[in-house]
Structures are given as structure tokens and as C-alpha cells.
JSON list of C-alpha atoms in Angstrom, two decimals:
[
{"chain": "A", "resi": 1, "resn": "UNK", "atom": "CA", "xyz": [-5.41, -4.08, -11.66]},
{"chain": "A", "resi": 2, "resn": "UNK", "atom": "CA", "xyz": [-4.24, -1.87, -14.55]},
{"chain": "A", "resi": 3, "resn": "UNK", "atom": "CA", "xyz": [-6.55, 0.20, -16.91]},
{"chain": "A", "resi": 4, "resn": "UNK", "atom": "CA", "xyz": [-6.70, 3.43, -18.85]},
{"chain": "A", "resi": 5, "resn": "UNK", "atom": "CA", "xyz": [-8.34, 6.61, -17.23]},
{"chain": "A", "resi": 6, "resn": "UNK", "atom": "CA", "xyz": [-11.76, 6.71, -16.67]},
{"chain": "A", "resi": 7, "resn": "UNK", "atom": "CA", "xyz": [-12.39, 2.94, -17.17]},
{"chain": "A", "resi": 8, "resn": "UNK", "atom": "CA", "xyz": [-13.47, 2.48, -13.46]},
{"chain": "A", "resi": 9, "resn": "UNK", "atom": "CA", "xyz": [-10.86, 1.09, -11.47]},
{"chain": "A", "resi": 10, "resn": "UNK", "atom": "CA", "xyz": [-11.39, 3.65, -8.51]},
{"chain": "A", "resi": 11, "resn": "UNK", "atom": "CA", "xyz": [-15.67, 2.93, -8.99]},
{"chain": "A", "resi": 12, "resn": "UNK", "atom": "CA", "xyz": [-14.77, -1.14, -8.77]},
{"chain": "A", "resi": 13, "resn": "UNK", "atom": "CA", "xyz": [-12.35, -0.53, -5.61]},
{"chain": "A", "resi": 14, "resn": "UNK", "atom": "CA", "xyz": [-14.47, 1.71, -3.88]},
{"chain": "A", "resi": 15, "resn": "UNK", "atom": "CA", "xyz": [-17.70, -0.93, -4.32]},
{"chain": "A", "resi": 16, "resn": "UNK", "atom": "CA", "xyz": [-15.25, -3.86, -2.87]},
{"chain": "A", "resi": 17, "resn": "UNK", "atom": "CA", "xyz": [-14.39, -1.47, -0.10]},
{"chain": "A", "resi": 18, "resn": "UNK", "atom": "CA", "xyz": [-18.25, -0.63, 1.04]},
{"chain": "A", "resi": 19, "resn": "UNK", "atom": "CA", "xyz": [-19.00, -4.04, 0.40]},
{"chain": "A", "resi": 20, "resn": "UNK", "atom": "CA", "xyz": [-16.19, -5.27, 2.48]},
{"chain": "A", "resi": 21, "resn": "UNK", "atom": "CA", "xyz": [-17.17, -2.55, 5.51]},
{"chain": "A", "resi": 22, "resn": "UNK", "atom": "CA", "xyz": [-20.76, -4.18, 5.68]},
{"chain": "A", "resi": 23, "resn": "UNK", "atom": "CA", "xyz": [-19.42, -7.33, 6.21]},
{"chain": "A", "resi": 24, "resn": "UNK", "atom": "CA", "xyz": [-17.40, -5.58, 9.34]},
{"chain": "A", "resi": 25, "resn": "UNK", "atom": "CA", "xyz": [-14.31, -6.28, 7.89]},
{"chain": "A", "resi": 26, "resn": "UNK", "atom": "CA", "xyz": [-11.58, -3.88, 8.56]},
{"chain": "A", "resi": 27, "resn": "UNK", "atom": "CA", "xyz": [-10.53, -1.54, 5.72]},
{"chain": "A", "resi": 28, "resn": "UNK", "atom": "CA", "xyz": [-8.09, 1.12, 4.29]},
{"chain": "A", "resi": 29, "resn": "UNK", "atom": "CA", "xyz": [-7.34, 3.07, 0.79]},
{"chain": "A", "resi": 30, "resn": "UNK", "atom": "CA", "xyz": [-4.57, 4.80, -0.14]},
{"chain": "A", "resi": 31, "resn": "UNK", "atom": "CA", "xyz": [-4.00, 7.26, -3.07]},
{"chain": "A", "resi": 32, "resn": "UNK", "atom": "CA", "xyz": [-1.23, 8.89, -4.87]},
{"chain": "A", "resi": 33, "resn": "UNK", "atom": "CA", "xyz": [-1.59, 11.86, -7.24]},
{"chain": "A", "resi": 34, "resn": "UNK", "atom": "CA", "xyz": [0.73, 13.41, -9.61]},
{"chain": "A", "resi": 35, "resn": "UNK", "atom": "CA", "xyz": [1.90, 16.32, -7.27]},
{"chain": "A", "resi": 36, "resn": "UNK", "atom": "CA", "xyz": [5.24, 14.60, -5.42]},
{"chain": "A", "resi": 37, "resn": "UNK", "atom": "CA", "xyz": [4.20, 14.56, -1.67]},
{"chain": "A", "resi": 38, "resn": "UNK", "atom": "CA", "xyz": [5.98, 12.85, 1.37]},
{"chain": "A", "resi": 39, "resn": "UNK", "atom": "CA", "xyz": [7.60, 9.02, 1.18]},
{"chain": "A", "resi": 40, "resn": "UNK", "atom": "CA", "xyz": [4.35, 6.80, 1.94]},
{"chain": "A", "resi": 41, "resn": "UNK", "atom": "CA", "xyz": [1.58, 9.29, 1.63]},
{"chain": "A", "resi": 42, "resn": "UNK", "atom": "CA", "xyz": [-0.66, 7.10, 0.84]},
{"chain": "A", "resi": 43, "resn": "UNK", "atom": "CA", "xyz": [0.50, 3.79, 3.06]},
{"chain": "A", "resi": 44, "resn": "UNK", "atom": "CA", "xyz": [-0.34, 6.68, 5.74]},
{"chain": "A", "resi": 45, "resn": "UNK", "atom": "CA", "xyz": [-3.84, 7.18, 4.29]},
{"chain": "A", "resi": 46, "resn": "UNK", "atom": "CA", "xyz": [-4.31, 3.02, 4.25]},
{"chain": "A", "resi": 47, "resn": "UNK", "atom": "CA", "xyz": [-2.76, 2.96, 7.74]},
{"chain": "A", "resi": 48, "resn": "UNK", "atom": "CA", "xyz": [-4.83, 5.70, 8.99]},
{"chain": "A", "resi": 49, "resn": "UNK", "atom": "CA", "xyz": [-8.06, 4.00, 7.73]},
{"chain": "A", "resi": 50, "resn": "UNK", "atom": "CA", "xyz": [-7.45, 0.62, 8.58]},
{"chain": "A", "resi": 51, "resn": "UNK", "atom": "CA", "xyz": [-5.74, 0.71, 12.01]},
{"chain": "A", "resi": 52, "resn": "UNK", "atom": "CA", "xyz": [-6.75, 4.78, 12.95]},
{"chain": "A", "resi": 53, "resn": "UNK", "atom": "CA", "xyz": [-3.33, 5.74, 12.86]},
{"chain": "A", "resi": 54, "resn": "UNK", "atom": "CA", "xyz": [0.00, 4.98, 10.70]},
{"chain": "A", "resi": 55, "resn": "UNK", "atom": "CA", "xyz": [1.97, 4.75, 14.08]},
{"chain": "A", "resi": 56, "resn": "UNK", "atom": "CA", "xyz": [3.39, 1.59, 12.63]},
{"chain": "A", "resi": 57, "resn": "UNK", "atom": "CA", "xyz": [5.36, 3.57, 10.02]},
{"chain": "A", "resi": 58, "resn": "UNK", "atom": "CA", "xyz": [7.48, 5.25, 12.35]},
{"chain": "A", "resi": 59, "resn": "UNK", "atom": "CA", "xyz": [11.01, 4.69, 13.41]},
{"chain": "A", "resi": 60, "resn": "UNK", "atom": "CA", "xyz": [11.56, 2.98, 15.98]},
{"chain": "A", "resi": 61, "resn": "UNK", "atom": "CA", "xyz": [13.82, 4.49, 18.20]},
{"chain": "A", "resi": 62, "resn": "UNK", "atom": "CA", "xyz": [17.19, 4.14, 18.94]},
{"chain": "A", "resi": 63, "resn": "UNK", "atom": "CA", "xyz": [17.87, 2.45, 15.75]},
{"chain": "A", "resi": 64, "resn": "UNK", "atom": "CA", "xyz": [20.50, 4.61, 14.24]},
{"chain": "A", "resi": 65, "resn": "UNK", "atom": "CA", "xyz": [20.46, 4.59, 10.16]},
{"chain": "A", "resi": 66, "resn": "UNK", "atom": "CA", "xyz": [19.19, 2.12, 8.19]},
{"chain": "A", "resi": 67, "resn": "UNK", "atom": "CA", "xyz": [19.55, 1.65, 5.00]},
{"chain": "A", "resi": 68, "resn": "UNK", "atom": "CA", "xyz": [16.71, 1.38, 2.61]},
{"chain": "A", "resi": 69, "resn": "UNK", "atom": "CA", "xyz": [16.44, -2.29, 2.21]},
{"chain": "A", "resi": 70, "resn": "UNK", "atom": "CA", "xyz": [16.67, -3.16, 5.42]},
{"chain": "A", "resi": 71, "resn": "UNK", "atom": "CA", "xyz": [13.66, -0.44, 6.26]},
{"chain": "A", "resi": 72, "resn": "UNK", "atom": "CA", "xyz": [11.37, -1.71, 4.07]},
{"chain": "A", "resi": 73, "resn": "UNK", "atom": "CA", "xyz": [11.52, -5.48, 5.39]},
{"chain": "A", "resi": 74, "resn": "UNK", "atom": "CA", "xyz": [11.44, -4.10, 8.95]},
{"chain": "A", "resi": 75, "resn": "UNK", "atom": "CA", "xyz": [8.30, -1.80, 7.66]},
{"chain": "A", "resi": 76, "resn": "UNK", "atom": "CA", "xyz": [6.76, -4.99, 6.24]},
{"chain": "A", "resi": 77, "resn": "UNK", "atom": "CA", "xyz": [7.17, -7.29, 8.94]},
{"chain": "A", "resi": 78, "resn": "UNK", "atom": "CA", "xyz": [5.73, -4.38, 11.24]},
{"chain": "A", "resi": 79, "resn": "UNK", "atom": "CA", "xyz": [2.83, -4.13, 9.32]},
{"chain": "A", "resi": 80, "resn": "UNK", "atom": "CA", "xyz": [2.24, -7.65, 8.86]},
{"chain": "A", "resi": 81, "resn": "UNK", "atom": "CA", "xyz": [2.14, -8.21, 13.11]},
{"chain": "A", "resi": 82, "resn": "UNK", "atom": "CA", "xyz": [-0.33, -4.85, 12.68]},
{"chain": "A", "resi": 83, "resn": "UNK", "atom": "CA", "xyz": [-3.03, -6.26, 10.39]},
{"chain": "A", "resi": 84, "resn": "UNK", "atom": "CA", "xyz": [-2.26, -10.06, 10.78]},
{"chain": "A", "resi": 85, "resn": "UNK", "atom": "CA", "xyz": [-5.71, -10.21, 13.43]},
{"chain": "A", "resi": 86, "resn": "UNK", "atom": "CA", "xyz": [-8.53, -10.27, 11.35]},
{"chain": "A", "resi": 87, "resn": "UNK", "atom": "CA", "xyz": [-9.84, -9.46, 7.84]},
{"chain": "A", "resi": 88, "resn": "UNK", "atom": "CA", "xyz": [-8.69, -6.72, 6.00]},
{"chain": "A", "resi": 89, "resn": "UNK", "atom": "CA", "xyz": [-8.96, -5.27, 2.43]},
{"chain": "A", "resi": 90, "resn": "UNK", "atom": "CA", "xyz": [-6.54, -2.79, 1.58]},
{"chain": "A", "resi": 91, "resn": "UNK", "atom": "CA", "xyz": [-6.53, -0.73, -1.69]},
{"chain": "A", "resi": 92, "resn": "UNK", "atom": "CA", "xyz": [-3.27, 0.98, -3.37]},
{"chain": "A", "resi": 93, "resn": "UNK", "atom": "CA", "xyz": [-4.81, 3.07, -5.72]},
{"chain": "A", "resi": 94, "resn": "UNK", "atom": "CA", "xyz": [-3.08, 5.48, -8.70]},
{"chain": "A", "resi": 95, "resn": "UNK", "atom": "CA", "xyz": [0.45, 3.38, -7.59]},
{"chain": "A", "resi": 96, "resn": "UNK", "atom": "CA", "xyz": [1.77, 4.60, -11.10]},
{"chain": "A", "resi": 97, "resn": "UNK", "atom": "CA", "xyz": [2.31, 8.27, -9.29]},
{"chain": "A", "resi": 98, "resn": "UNK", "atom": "CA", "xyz": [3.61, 6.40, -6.16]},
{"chain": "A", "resi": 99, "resn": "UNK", "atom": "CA", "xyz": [7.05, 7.46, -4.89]},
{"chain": "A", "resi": 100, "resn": "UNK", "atom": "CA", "xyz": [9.70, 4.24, -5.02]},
{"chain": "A", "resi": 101, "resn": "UNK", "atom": "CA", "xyz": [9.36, 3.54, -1.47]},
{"chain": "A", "resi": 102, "resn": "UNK", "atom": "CA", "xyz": [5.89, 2.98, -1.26]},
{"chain": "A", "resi": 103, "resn": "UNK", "atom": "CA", "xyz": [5.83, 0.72, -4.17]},
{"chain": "A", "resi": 104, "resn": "UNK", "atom": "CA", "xyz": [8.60, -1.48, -2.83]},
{"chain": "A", "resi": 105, "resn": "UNK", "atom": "CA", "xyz": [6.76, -1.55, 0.55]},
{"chain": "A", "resi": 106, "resn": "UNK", "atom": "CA", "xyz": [3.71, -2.85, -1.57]},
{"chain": "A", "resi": 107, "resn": "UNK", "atom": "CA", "xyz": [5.87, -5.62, -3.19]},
{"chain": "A", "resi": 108, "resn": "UNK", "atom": "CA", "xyz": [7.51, -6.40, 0.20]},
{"chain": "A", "resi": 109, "resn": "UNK", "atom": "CA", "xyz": [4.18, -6.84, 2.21]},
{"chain": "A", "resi": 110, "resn": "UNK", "atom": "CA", "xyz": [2.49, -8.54, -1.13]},
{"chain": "A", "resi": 111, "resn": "UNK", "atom": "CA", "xyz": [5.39, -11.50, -0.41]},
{"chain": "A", "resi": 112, "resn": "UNK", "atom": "CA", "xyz": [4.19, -11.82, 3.14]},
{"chain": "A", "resi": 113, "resn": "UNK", "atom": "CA", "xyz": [0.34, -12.02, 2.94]},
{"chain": "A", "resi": 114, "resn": "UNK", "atom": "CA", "xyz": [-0.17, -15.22, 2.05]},
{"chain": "A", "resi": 115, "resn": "UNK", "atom": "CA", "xyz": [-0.65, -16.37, 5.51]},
{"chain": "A", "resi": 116, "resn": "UNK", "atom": "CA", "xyz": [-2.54, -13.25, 6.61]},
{"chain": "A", "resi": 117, "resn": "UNK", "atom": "CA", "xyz": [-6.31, -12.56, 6.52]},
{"chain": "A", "resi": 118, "resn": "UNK", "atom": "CA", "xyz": [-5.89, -9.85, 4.03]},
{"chain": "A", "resi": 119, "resn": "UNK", "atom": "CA", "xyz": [-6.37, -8.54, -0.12]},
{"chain": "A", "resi": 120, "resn": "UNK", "atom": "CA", "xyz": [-4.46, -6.26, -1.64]},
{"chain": "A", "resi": 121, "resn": "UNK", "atom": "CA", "xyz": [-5.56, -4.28, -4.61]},
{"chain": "A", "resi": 122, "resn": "UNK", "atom": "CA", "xyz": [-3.13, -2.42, -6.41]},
{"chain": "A", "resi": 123, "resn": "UNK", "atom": "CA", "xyz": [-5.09, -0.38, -9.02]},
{"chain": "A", "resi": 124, "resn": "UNK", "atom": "CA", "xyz": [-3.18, 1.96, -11.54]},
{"chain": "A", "resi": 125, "resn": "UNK", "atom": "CA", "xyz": [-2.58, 3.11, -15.08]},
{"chain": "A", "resi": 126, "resn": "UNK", "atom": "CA", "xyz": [-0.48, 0.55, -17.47]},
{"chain": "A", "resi": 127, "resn": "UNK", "atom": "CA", "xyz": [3.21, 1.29, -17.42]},
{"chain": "A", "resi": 128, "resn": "UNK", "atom": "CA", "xyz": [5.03, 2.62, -20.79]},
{"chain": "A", "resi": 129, "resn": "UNK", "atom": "CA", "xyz": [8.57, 2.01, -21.46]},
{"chain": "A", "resi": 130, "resn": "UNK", "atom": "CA", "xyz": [9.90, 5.02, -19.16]},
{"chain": "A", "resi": 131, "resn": "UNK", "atom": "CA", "xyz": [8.49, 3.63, -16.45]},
{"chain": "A", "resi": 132, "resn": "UNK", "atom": "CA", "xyz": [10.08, 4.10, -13.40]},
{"chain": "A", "resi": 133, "resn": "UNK", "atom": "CA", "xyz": [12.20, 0.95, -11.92]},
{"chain": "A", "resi": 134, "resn": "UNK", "atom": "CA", "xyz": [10.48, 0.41, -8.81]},
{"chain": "A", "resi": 135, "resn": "UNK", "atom": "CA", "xyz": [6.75, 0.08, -11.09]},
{"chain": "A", "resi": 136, "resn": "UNK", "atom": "CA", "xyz": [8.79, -1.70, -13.79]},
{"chain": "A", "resi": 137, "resn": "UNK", "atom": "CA", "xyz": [9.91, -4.28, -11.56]}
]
């Protein structure tokens, strides 16, 4: 969902969330803002409010390097086994501030819930010409 400031993408998001927590079913949001802050800040914030803990972001150990690619799919598939057992609504919100990770973890686990019980909303501003690649794409 894209929109200029102040239309009321945040308001519509936050309504599908408390409507979707009254129906018991399991929920997280996730926020960027303009300040640069860690690689998947706010996948932590989703993580943290859907499962109570972003545990599933960590490395696992023992596995050396990776290279970037190859983390995200792993991060995906993780995540999918995480919130593939019931109903879940999870909201990416301000993505346009998003570091590059985060939005190529979004794309990634957008490919693979098709056969899970779960929405995504993405929610940010529309993307000018200087966009950066990750968003672009």
C-alpha cells in the first residue's frame, strides 16, 4: 500500500491489526524511521509482537559466513516454519526508510506465503526515481 504522508496508511493498518487481535489472530508491526538503525529493526519489532521474541532472526550457530543471498532464503524459510501454525497478520510499515536487507527479506517471505495462514501489508510512501534498488525492485 503506497500513499503520501498523512493520508492514513498507519490509521488503516493499525484498525486491521485491532480488528485482527479480536478475532484472536496472532499479530505483529514493524516500523522503520528515517534515522539508520540496525539491519531488521523492524522484522525484530514484527517478530517480537507476533511470536514474543525475534529468536528466529539469529544465526544459527556453527554456520561460518554466509553470504547475503543465501541468508535471506535461510531467514525466510525460518520464518515461514515460525508463523506457518495459525493466522497471522503482519504489517511492514514506512518500508521506504527500510534498510536493503529487510526489504529483500519482505520480498523473499512475500514468495513463500501463499501456502501459509498469513497477510502481509507493506505500507509506505511512493518511490521517486532515486529510489533505492532494493524498494525499486
Amino acid at each position: 500500500m503506497t500513499g503520501q504522508p498523512g493520508i492514513g496508511k498507519t490509521r488503516l493498518v493499525s484498525e486491521v491489526l485491532a480488528a485482527a487481535a479480536q478475532l484472536g489472530v496472532r499479530t505483529g508491526r514493524g516500523t522503520w524511521d528515517p534515522d539508520p538503525g540496525p539491519p531488521l529493526a523492524g522484522w525484530r519489532s514484527v517478530l517480537n509482537g507476533a511470536l514474543g521474541s525475534a529468536e528466529v532472526l539469529a544465526p544459527e550457530p556453527g554456520d561460518g559466513v554466509r553470504d547475503a543471498a543465501s541468508e535471506i532464503y535461510r531467514l525466510a524459510d525460518a520464518l515461514s516454519d515460525s508463523l506457518g501454525d495459525r493466522p497471522t497478520v503482519l504489517v511492514f510499515d514506512d518500508v521506504h526508510w527500510a534498510d536493503p536487507d529487510s526489504v529483500r527479506l519482505i520480498r523473499r517471505f512475500i514468495a513463500l506465503v501463499d501456502d501459509l495462514p498469513v497477510l502481509v501489508i507493506v505500507a509506505g510512501r511512493p518511490l521517486g526515481l532515486d529510489a533505492p534498488a532494493p524498494l525499486a525492485e
